[in-house]
Coordinates of C-alpha atoms and ligand atoms in Angstrom, one line a residue:
X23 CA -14.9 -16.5 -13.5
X24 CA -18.8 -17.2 -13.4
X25 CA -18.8 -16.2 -10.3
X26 CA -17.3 -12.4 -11.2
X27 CA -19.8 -12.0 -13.8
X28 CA -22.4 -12.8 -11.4
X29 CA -20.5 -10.6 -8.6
X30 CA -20.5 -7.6 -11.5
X31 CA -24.7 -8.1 -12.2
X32 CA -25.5 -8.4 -8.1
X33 CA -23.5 -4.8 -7.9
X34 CA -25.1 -3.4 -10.8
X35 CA -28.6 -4.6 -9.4
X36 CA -28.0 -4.1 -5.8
X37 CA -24.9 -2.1 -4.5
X38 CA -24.8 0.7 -7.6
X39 CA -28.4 1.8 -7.1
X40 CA -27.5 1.9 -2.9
X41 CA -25.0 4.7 -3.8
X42 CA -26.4 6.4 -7.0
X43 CA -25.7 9.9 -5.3
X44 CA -22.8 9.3 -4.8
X45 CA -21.5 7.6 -8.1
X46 CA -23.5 10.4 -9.6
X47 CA -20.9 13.1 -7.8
X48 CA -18.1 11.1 -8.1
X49 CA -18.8 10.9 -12.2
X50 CA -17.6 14.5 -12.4
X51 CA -15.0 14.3 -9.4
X52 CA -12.3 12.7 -8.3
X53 CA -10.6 14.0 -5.1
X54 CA -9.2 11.1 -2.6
X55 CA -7.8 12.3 0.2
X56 CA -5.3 9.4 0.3
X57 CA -2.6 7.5 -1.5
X58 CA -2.6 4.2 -0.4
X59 CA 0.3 1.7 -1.6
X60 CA -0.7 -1.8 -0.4
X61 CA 0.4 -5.2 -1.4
X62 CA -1.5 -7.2 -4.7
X63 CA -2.0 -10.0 -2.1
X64 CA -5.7 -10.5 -2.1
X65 CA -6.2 -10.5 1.3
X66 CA -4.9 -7.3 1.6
X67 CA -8.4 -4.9 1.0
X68 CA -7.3 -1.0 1.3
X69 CA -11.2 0.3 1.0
X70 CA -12.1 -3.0 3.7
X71 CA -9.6 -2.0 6.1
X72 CA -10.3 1.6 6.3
X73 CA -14.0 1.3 5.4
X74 CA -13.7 3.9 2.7
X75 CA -16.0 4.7 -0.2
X76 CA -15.5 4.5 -3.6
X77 CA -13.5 7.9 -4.4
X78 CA -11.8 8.3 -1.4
X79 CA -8.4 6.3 -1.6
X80 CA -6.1 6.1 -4.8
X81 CA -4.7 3.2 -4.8
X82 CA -1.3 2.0 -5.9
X83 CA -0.6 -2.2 -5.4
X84 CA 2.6 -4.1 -6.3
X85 CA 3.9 -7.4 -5.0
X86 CA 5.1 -6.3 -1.7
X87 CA 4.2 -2.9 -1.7
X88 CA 7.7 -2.0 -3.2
X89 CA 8.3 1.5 -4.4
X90 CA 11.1 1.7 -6.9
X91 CA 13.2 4.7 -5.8
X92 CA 12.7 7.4 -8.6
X93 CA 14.6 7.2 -11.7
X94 CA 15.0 8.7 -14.7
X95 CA 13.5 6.0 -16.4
X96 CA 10.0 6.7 -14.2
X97 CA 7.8 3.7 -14.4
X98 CA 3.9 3.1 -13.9
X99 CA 4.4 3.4 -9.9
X100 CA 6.3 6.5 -10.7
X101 CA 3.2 8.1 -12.7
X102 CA 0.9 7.1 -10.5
X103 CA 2.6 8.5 -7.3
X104 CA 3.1 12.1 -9.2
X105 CA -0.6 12.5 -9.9
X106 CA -1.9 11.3 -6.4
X107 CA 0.5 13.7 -5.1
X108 CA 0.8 16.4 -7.7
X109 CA -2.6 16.7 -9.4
X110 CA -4.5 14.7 -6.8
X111 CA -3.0 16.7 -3.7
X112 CA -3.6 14.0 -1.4
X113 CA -3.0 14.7 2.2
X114 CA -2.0 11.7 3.1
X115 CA 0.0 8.9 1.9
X116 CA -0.4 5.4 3.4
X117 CA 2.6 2.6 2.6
X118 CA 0.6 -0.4 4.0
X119 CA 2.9 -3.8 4.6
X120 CA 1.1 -7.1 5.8
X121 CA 1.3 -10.3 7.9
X122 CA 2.3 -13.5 5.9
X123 CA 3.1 -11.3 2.6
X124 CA 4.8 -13.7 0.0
X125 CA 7.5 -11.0 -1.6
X126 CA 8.9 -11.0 2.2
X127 CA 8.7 -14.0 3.3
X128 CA 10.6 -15.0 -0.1
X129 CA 13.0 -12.3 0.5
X130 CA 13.5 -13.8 3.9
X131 CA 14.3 -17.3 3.3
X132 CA 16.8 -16.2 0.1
X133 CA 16.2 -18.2 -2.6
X134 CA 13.7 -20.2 -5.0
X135 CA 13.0 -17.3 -7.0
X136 CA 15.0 -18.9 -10.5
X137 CA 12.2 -19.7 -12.0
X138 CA 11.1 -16.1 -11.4
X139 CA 13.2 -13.7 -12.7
X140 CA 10.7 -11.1 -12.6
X141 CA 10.0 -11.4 -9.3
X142 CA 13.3 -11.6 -8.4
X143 CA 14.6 -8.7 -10.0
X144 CA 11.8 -6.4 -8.5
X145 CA 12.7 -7.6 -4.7
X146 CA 15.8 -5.7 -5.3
X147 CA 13.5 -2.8 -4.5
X148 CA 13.5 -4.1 -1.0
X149 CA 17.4 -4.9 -0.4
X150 CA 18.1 -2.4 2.0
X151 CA 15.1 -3.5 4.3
X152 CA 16.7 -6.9 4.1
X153 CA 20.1 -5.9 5.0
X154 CA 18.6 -4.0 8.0
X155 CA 16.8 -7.1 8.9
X156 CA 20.0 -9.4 8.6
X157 CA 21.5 -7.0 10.7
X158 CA 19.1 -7.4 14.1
X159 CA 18.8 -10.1 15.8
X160 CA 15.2 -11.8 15.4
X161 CA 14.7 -15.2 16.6
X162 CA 13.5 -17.5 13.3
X163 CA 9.9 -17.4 13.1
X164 CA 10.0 -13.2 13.0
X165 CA 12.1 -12.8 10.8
X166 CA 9.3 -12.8 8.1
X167 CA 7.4 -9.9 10.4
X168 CA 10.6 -8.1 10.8
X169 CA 11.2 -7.5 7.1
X170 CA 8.0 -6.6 6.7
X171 CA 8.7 -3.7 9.1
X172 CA 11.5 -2.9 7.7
X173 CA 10.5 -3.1 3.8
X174 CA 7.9 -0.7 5.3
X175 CA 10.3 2.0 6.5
X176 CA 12.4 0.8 3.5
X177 CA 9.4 2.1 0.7
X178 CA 8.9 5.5 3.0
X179 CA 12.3 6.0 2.0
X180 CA 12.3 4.8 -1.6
X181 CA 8.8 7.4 -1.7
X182 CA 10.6 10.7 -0.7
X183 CA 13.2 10.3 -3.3
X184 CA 9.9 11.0 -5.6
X185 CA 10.5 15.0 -6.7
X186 CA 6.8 15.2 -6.3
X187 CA 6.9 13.4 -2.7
X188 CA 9.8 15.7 -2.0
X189 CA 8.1 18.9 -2.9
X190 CA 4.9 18.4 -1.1
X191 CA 7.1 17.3 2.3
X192 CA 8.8 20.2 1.8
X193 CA 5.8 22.5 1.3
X194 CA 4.1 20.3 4.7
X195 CA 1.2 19.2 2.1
X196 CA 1.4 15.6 2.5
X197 CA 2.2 13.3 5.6
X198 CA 3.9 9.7 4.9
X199 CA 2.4 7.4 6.9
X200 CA 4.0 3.7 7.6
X201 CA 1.3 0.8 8.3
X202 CA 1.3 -3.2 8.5
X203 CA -2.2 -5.1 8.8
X204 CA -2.4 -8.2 10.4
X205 CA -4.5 -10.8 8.5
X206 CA -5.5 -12.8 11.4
X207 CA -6.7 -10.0 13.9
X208 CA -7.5 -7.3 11.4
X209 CA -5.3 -5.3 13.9
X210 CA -3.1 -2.3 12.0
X211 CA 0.2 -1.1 13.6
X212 CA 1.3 2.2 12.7
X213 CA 4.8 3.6 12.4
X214 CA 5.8 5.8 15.5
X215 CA 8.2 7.9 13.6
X216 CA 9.8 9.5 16.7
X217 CA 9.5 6.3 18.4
X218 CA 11.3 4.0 15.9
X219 CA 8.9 2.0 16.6
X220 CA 5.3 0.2 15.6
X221 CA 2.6 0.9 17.8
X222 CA -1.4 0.4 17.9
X223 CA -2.7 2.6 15.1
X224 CA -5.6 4.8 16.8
X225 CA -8.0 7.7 15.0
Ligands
ZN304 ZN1 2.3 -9.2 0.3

């Protein structure tokens, strides 16, 4: 902990006065052009990875970067989604899976998750990337990878049955995007939609 209280002074002494402008503009302004839904894993960096400022991305993480499909009983993801997309109007929104991700690699292997019933129960959100997993054939040691590729395409689907996902695609105001970021290489793949396929993410 010391050393977030002493990370906390360094930015206040250093890093805040770097930017003033812009924390100045951004006090009155908040306009990200993104949505990006991202794993809690703390490896996993959204402004690092896409070497964004402070204001530019709205961020949503959950264990897996699950997106519960919409419900009547709408929950925090829910609220946060409908103002990115809504109020925000971001142009963009990124669903951003990763190498080595817990949730999946849990999901993968089936079991020793009793003694997490929370945990459990919101890996439900990715059942039908797991049946589509179980249902190609992936040698062993990509089957982790595969299911993350899948719980990718999985959340894309579980986004547009968001009314406020489904009005802006139907209005062309927002593009869903599907990424996974390798840890190792820093290397992101991107979801060819047409393609079925993910391919070398380039600007
Ligand atoms: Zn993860």
């Amino acid at each position: 902990m010391k050393e977030i209280a002493e990370g906390v002074e360094r930015f206040r002494r250093e890093a805040f006065p770097a930017r003033a402008e812009l924390f100045e503009r951004l006090a009155g302004t908040h306009r990200p052009s993104a949505l990006f839904i991202s794993c809690s894993d703390a490896r996993v960096v959204p402004e690092l990875i896409t070497q964004r400022e402070p204001g530019e991305l709205f961020v949503v993480r959950t264990a897996g970067n699950l997106v519960p499909p919409y419900s009547a009983a709408a929950d925090g993801v829910a609220a946060s989604i409908e103002y990115a997309v809504s109020v925000l109007g971001v142009a963009d929104v990124i669903v951003c899976g990763h190498s080595g991700c817990g949730a999946m690699t849990a999901l993968a292997s089936g079991g020793g998750l009793g003694h997490l019933p929370a945990v459990a129960h919101w890996l439900h959100h990715a059942d039908a990337a797991k049946a589509r997993t179980d249902a190609g054939e992936h040698r062993s040691d990509e089957r982790v990878d595969a299911l993350v590729r899948d719980n990718v395409l999985g959340q894309l689907a579980n986004l547009r049955t968001h009314p406020s996902v489904a009005r802006a695609l139907a209005l062309h105001r927002v593009t869903l995007h599907g990424w996974v970021y390798d840890i190792r290489s820093g290397a992101v793949q991107a979801l060819d939609a047409a393609a079925g396929r993910f391919v070398a993410l380039t600007a």
